[in-house]
mmCIF file of C-alpha atoms and ligand atoms in Angstrom:
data_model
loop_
_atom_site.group_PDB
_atom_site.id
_atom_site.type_symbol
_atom_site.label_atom_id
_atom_site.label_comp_id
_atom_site.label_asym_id
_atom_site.label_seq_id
_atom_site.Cartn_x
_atom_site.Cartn_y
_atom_site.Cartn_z
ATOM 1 C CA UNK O 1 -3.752 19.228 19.657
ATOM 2 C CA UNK O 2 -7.150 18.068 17.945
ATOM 3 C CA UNK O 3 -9.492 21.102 17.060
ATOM 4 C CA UNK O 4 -11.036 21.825 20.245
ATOM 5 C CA UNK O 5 -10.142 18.850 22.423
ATOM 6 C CA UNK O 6 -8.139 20.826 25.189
ATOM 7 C CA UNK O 7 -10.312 18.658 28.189
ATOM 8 C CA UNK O 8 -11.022 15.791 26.301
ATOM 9 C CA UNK O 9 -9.717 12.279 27.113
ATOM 10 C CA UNK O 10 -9.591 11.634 23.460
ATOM 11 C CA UNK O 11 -8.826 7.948 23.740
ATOM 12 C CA UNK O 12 -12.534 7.409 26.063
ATOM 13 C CA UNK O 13 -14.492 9.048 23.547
ATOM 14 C CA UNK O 14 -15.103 7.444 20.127
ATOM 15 C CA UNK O 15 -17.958 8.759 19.069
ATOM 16 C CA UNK O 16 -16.614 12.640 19.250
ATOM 17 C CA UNK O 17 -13.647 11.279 16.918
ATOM 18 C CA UNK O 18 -16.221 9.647 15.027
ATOM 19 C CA UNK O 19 -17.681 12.760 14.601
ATOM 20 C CA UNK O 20 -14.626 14.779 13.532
ATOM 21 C CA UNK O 21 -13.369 11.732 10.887
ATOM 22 C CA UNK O 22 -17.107 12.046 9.715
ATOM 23 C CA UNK O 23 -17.175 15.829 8.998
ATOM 24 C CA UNK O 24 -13.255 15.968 7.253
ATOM 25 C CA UNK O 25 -14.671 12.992 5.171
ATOM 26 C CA UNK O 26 -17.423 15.271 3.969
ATOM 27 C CA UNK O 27 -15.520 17.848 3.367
ATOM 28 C CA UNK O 28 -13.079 15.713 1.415
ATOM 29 C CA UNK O 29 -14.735 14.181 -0.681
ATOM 30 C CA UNK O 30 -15.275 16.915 -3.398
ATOM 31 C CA UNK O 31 -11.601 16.727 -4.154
ATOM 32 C CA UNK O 32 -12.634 13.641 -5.720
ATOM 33 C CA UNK O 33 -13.801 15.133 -8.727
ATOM 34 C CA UNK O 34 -10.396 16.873 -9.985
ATOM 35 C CA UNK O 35 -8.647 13.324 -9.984
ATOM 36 C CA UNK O 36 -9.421 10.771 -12.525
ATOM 37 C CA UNK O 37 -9.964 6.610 -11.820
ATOM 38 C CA UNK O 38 -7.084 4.275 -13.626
ATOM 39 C CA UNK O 39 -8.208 3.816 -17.073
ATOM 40 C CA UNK O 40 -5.072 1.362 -18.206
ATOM 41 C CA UNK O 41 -6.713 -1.298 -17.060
ATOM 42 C CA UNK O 42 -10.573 -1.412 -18.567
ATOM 43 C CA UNK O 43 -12.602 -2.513 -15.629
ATOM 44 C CA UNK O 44 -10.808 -0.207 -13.179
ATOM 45 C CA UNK O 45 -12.876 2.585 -15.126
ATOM 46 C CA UNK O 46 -16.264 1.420 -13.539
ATOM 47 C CA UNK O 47 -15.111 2.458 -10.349
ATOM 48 C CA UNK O 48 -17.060 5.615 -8.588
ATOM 49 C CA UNK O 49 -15.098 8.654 -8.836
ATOM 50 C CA UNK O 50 -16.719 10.105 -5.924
ATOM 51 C CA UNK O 51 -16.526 7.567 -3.608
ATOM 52 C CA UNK O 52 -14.075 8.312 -0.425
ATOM 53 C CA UNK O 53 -13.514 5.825 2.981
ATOM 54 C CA UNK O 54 -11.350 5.481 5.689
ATOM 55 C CA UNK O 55 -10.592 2.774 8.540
ATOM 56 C CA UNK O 56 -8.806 3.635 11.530
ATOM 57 C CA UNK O 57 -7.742 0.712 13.462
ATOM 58 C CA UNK O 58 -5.459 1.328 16.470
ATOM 59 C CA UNK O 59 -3.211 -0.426 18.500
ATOM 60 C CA UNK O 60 -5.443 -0.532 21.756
ATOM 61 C CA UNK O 61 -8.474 -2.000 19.630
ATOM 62 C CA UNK O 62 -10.159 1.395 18.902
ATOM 63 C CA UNK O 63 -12.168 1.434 15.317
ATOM 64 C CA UNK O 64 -13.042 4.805 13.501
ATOM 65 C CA UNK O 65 -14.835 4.004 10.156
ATOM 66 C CA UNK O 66 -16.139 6.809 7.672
ATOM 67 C CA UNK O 67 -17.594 7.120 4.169
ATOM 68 C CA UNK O 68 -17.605 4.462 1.408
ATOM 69 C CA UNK O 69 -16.348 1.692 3.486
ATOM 70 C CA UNK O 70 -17.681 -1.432 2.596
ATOM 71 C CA UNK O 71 -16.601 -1.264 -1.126
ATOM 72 C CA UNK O 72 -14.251 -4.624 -2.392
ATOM 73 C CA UNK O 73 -11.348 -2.937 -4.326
ATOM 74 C CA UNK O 74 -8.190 -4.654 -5.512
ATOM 75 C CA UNK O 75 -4.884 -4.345 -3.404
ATOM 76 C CA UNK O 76 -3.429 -3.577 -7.031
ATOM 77 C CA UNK O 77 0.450 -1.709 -5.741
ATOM 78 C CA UNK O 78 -0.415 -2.224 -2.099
ATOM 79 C CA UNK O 79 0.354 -6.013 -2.835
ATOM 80 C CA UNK O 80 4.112 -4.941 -3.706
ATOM 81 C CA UNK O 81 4.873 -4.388 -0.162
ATOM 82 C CA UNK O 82 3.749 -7.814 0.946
ATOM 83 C CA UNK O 83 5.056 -9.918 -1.551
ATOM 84 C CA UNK O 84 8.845 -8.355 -0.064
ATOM 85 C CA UNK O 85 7.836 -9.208 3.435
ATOM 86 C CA UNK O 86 7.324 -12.873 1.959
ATOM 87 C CA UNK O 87 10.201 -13.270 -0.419
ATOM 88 C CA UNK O 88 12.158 -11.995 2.619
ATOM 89 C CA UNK O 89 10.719 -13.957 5.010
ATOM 90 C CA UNK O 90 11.307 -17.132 2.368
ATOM 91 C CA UNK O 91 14.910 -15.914 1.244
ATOM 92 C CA UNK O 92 16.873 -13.892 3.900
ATOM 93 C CA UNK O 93 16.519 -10.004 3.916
ATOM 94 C CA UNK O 94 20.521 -9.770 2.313
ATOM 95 C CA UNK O 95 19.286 -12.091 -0.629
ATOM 96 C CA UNK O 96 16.949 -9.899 -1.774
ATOM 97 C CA UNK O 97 18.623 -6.748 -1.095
ATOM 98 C CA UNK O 98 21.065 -7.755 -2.782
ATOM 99 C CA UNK O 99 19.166 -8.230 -5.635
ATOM 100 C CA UNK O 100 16.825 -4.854 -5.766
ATOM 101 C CA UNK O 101 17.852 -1.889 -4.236
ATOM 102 C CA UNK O 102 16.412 0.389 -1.801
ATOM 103 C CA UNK O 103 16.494 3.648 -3.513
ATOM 104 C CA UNK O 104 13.634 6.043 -4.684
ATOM 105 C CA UNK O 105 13.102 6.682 -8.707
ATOM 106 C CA UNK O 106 11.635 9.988 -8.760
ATOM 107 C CA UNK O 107 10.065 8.534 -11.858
ATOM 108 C CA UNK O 108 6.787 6.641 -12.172
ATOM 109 C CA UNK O 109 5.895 3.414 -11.159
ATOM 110 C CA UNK O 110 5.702 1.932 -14.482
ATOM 111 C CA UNK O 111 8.682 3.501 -15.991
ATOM 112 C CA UNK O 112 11.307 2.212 -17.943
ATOM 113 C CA UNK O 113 14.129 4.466 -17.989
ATOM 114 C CA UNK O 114 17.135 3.108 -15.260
ATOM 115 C CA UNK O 115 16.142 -0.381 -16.982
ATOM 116 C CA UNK O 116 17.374 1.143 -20.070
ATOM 117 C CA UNK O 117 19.997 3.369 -18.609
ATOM 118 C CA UNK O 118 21.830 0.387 -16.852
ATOM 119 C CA UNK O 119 23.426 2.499 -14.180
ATOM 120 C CA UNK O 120 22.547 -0.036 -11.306
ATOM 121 C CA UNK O 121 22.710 -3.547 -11.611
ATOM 122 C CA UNK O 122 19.256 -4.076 -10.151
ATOM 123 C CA UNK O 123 16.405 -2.567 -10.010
ATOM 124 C CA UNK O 124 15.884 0.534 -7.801
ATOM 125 C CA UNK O 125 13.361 -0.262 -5.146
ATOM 126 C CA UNK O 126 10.604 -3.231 -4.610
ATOM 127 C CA UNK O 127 7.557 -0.826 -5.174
ATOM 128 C CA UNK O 128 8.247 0.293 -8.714
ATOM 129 C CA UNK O 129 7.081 -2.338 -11.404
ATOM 130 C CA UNK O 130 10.926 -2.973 -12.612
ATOM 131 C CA UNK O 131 11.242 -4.031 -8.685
ATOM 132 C CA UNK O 132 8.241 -5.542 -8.041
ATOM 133 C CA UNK O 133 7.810 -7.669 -11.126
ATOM 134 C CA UNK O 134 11.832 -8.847 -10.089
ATOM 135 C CA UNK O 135 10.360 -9.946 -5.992
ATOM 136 C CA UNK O 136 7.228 -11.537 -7.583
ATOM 137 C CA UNK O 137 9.821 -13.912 -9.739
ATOM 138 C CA UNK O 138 11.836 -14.505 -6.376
ATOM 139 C CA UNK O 139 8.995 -16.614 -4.542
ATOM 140 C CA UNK O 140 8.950 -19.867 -4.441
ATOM 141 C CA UNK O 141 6.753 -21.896 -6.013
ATOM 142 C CA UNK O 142 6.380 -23.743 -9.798
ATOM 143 C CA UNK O 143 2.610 -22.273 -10.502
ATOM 144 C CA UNK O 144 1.158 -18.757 -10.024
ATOM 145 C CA UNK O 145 -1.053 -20.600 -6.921
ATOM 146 C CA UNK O 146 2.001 -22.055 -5.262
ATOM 147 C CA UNK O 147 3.882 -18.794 -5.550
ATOM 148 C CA UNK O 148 0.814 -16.873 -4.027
ATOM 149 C CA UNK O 149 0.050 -19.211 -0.992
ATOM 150 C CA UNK O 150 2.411 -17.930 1.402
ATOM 151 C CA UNK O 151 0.849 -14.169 0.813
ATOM 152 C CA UNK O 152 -2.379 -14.955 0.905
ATOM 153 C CA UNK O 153 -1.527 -17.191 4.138
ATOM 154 C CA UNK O 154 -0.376 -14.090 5.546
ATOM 155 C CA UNK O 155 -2.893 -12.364 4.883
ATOM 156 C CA UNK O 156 -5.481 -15.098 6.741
ATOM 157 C CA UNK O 157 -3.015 -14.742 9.564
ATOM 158 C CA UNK O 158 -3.742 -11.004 10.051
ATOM 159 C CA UNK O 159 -7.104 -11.022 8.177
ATOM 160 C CA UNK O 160 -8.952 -13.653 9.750
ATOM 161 C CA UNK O 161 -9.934 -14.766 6.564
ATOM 162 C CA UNK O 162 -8.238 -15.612 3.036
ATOM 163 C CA UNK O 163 -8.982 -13.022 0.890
ATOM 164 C CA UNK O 164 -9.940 -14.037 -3.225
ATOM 165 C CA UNK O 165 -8.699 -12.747 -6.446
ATOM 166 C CA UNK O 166 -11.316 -10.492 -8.612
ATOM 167 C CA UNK O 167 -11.172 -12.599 -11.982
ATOM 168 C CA UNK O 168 -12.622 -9.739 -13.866
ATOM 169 C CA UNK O 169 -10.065 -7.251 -12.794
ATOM 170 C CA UNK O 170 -6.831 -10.102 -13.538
ATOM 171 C CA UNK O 171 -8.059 -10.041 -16.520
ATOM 172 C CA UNK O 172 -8.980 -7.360 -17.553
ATOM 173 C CA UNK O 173 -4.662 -6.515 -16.444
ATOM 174 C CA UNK O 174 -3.440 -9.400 -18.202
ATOM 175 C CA UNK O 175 -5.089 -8.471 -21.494
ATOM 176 C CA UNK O 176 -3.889 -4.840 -20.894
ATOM 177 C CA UNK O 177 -0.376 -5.417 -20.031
ATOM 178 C CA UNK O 178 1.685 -4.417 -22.797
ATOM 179 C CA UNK O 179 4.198 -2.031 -20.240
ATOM 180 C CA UNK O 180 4.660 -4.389 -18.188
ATOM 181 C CA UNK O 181 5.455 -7.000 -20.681
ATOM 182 C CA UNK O 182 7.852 -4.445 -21.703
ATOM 183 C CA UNK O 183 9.060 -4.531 -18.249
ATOM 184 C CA UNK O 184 9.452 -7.731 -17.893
ATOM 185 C CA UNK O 185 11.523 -8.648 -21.320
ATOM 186 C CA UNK O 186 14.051 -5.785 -20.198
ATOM 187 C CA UNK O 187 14.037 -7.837 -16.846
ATOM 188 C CA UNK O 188 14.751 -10.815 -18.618
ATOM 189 C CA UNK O 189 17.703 -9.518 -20.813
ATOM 190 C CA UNK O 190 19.418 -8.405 -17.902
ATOM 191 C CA UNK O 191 18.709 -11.518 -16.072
ATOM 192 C CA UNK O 192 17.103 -10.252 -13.118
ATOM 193 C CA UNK O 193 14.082 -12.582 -13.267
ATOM 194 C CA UNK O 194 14.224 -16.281 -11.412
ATOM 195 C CA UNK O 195 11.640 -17.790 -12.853
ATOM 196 C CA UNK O 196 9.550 -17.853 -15.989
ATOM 197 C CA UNK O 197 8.461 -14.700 -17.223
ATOM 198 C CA UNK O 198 5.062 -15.712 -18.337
ATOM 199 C CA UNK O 199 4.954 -17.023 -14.684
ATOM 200 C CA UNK O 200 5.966 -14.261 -13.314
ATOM 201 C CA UNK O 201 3.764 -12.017 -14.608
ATOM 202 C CA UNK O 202 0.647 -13.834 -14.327
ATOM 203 C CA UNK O 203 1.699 -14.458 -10.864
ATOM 204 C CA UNK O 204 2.096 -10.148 -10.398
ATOM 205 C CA UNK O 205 -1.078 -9.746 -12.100
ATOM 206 C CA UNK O 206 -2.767 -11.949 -9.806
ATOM 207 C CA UNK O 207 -1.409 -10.440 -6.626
ATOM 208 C CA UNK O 208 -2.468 -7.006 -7.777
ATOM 209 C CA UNK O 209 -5.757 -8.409 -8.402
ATOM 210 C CA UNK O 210 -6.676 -9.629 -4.697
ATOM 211 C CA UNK O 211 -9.691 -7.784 -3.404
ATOM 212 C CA UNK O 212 -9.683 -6.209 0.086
ATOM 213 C CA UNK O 213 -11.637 -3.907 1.892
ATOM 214 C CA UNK O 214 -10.419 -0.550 3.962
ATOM 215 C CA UNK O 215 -10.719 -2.161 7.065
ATOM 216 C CA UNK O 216 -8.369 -5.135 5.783
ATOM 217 C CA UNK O 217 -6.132 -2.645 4.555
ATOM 218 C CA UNK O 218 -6.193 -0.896 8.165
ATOM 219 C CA UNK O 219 -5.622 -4.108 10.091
ATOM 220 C CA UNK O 220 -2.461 -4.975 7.902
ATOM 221 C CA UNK O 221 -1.160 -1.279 8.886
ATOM 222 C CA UNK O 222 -1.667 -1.989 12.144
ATOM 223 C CA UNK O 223 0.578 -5.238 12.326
ATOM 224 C CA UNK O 224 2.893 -3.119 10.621
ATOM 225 C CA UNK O 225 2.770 -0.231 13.017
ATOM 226 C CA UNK O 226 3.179 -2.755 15.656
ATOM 227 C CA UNK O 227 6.415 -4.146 13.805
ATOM 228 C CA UNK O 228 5.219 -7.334 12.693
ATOM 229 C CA UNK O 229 3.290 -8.287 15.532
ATOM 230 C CA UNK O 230 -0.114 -8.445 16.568
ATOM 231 C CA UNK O 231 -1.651 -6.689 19.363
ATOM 232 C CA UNK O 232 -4.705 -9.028 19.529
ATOM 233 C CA UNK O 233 -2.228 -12.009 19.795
ATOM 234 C CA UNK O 234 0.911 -10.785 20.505
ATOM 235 C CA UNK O 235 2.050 -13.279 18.056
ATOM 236 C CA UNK O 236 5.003 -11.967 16.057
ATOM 237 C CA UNK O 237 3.667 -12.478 12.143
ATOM 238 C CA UNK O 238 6.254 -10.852 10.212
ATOM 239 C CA UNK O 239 10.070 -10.853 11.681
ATOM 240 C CA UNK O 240 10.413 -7.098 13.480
ATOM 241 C CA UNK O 241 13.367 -6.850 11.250
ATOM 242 C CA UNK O 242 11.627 -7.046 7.835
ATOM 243 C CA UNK O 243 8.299 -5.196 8.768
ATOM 244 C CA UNK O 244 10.820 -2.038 10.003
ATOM 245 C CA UNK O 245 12.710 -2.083 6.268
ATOM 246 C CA UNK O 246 8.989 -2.718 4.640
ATOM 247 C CA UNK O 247 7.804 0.159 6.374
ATOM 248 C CA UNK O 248 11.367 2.134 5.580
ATOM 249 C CA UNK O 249 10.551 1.534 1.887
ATOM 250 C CA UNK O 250 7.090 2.621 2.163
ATOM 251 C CA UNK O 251 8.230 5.768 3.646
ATOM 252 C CA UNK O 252 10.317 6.528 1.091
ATOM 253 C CA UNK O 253 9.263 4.936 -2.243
ATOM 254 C CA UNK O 254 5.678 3.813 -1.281
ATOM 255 C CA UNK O 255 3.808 6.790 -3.094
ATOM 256 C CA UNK O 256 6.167 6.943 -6.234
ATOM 257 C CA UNK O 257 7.030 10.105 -7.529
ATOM 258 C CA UNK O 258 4.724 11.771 -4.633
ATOM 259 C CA UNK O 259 7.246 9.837 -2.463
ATOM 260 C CA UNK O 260 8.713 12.980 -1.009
ATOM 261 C CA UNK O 261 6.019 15.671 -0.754
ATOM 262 C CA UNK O 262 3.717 12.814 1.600
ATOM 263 C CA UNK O 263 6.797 12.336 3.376
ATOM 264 C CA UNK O 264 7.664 15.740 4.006
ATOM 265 C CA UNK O 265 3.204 16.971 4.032
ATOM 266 C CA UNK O 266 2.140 13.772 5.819
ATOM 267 C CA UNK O 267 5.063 12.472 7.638
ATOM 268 C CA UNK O 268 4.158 8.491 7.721
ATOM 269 C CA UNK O 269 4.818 4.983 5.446
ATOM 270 C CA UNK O 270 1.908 4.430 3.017
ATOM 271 C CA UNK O 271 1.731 2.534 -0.468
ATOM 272 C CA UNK O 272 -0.860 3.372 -2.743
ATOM 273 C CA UNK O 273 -2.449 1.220 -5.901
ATOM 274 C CA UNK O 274 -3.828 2.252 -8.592
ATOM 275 C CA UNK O 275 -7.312 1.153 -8.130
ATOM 276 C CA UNK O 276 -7.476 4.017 -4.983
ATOM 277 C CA UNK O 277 -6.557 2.274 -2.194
ATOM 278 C CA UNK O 278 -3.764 3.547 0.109
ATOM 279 C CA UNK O 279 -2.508 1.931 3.414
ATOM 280 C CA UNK O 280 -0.514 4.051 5.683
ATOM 281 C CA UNK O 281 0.903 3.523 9.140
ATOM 282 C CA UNK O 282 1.216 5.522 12.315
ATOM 283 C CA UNK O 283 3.775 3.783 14.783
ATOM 284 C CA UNK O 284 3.001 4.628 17.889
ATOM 285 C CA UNK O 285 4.741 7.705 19.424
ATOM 286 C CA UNK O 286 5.270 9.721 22.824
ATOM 287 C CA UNK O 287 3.408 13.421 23.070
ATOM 288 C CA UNK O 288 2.902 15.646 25.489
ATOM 289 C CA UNK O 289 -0.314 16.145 24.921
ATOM 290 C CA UNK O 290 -3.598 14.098 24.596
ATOM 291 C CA UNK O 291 -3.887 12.667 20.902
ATOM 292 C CA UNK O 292 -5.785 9.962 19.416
ATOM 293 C CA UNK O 293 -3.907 6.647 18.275
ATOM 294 C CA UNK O 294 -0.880 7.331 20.315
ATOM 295 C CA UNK O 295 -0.350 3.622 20.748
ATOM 296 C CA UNK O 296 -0.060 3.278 17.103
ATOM 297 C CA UNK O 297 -2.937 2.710 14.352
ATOM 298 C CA UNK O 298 -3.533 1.506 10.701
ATOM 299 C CA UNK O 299 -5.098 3.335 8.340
ATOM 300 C CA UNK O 300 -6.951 2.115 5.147
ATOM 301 C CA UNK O 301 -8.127 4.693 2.925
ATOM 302 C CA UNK O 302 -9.809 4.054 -0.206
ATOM 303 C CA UNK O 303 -10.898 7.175 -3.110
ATOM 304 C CA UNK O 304 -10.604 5.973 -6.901
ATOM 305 C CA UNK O 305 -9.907 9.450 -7.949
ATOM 306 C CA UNK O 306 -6.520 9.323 -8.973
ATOM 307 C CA UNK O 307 -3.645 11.958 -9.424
ATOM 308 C CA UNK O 308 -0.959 12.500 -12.240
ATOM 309 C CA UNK O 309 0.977 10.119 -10.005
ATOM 310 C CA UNK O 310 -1.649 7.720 -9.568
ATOM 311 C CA UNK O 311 -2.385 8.384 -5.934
ATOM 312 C CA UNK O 312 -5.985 8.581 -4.673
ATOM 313 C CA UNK O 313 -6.280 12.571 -4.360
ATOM 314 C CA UNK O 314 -9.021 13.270 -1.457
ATOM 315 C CA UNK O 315 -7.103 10.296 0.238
ATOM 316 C CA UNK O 316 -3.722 11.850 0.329
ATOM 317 C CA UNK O 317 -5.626 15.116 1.368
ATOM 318 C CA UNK O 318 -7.819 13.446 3.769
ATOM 319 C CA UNK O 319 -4.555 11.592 5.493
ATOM 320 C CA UNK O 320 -2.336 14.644 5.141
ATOM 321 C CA UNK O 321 -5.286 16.736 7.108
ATOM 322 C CA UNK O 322 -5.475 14.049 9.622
ATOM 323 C CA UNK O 323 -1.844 13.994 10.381
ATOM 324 C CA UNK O 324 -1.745 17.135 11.014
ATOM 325 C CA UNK O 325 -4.593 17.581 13.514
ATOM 326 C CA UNK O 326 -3.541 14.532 15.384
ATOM 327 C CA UNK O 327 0.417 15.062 15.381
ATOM 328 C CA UNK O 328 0.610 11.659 13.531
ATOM 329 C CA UNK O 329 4.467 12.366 11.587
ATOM 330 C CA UNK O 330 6.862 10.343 13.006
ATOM 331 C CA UNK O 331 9.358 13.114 12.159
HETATM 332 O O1 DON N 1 1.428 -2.772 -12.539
HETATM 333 C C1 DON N 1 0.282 -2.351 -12.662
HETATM 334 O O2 DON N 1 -0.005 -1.741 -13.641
HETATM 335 C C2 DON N 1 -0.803 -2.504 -11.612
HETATM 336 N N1 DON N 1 -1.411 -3.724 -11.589
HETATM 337 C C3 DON N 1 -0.394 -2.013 -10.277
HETATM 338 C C4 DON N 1 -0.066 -0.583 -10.390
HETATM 339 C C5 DON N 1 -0.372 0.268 -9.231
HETATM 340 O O3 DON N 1 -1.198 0.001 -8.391
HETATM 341 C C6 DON N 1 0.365 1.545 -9.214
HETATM 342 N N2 DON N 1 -0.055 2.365 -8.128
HETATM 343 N N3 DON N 1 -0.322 3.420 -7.901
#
């Protein structure tokens, strides 16, 4: 049960929510200092170290909002999860499956090693770069532009609006890349990659470069809670099928090498990116008692403050707190 909320109709009253998200915000936020903001790519350093936000956006159209929330920040990782709803959505969910795995690293998101090792004949799992990079080569398209309309359609169709690329920030990635590059050569010796490499990286430094807001990266956790449709509409956007395996993946390989403990600590799918964004999902669930969000919600959370594993650190400890209190696992 929320602290105190024994005769509350939780649901009816906003503003005493408000109030709690408000004060764990606060009290959050000076974990931002013992993380550090992505310095691999140049301009990602000018973010604020201290700054912390969070959207709640549920199912039944209730809005909780607290802290730094109207800061632009690229989608940066985030992306990786919606470029495989499109390249599964354009090429069959057993096409691509077949051609990146499902499993979780343990390793970091940017490592080499299994590349190297060859145990697997594909890359382990959409969300780390070997996996990603390999999806972002899969969409169709000739140009970096064509390849990115369908996502950034998809986003409009949640978003209400088409979000832009921060120029800056692509470049600042593309003049940066040199692990990725690596990446992608070892992709291209083992033939994993079906188009272009120089495509196919510009085209995954541009989707990594799209800048969103907390309260877009709520809404698209909401569709997701609500399995690919949405509740404004009820218009199914992404096939139920591929928004439950998305969400599968983010449970288990969405926050890298911190995969497990947030599954096990916070008990939901998220994806992080390295710029300190995190979007994590709470399908809806059945309770005894009276909780907030029970219908289902989206959360966006955004804290630059980064940990060894390159998740935002008040943000995992602001969701994992607010899990708790509100029964959010789905274990
Ligand atoms: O591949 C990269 O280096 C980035 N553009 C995206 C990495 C990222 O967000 C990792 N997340 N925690």
């Amino acid at each position: 049960m929320v602290q105190g909320a024994a005769n509350q109709n939780i649901n009816s009253n906003e503003q005493w929510l408000q109030n709690y998200v408000d004060d764990w915000v606060k009290f959050y936020r000076k974990h931002t200092k013992e993380g550090e903001v992505a310095s691999y790519i140049p301009i990602l350093q000018e973010a604020n170290q201290h700054h912390l936000g969070i959207s709640i956006i549920g199912n039944n159209g209730v809005t909780i909002e607290s802290g730094d929330v109207g800061i632009p920040f690229t989608i940066q990782s985030i992306s990786k999860v919606f470029t495989f709803i499109v390249a599964c959505m354009q090429r069959g969910v057993s096409y691509i499956l077949d051609r990146v795995d499902v499993e979780p690293t343990g390793e970091a998101f940017n490592s080499i090693m299994h590349l190297e090792m060859r145990q697997v004949k594909k890359p382990f799992n959409p969300f780390v770069n070997a996996g990603a990079i390999t999806i972002t080569s899969m969409l169709n398209g000739k140009t970096s532009n064509e390849k990115l309309n369908p996502l950034l359609h998809l986003f409009e169709q949640i978003l209400g609006y088409r979000p832009s690329l921060n120029e800056e920030v692509y470049e600042s990635e593309r003049k940066t890349s040199i692990r990725n590059r690596a990446i992608g050569y070892y992709l291209l010796e083992l033939e994993y990659l079906e188009s272009d490499l120089e495509l196919t990286l510009e085209t995954y430094f541009k989707q990594c470069s799209i800048e969103i807001s907390i309260n877009d990266l709520a809404t698209l956790g909401m569709v997701l809670a609500n399995d690919g449709e949405d509740p404004k509409t009820g218009l199914e956007i992404i096939p139920r099928q591929v928004a439950r395996l998305a969400k599968s993946l983010m449970l288990t390989c969405g926050m890298y090498n911190a995969s497990g403990k947030f599954a096990a600590y916070v008990g939901i799918p998220a994806k992080s990116g390295v710029s300190g964004g995190i979007v994590a999902i709470a399908p809806p669930r059945f309770r005894e008692g009276d909780f907030p969000f029970l219908e289902g919600c989206g959360i966006g959370v955004y804290g630059p403050a980064l940990d060894k594993q390159g998740n935002s650190i008040a943000g995992i400890r602001l969701l994992r707190h607010i899990a708790k209190q509100w029964d959010l696992s789905i274990f």
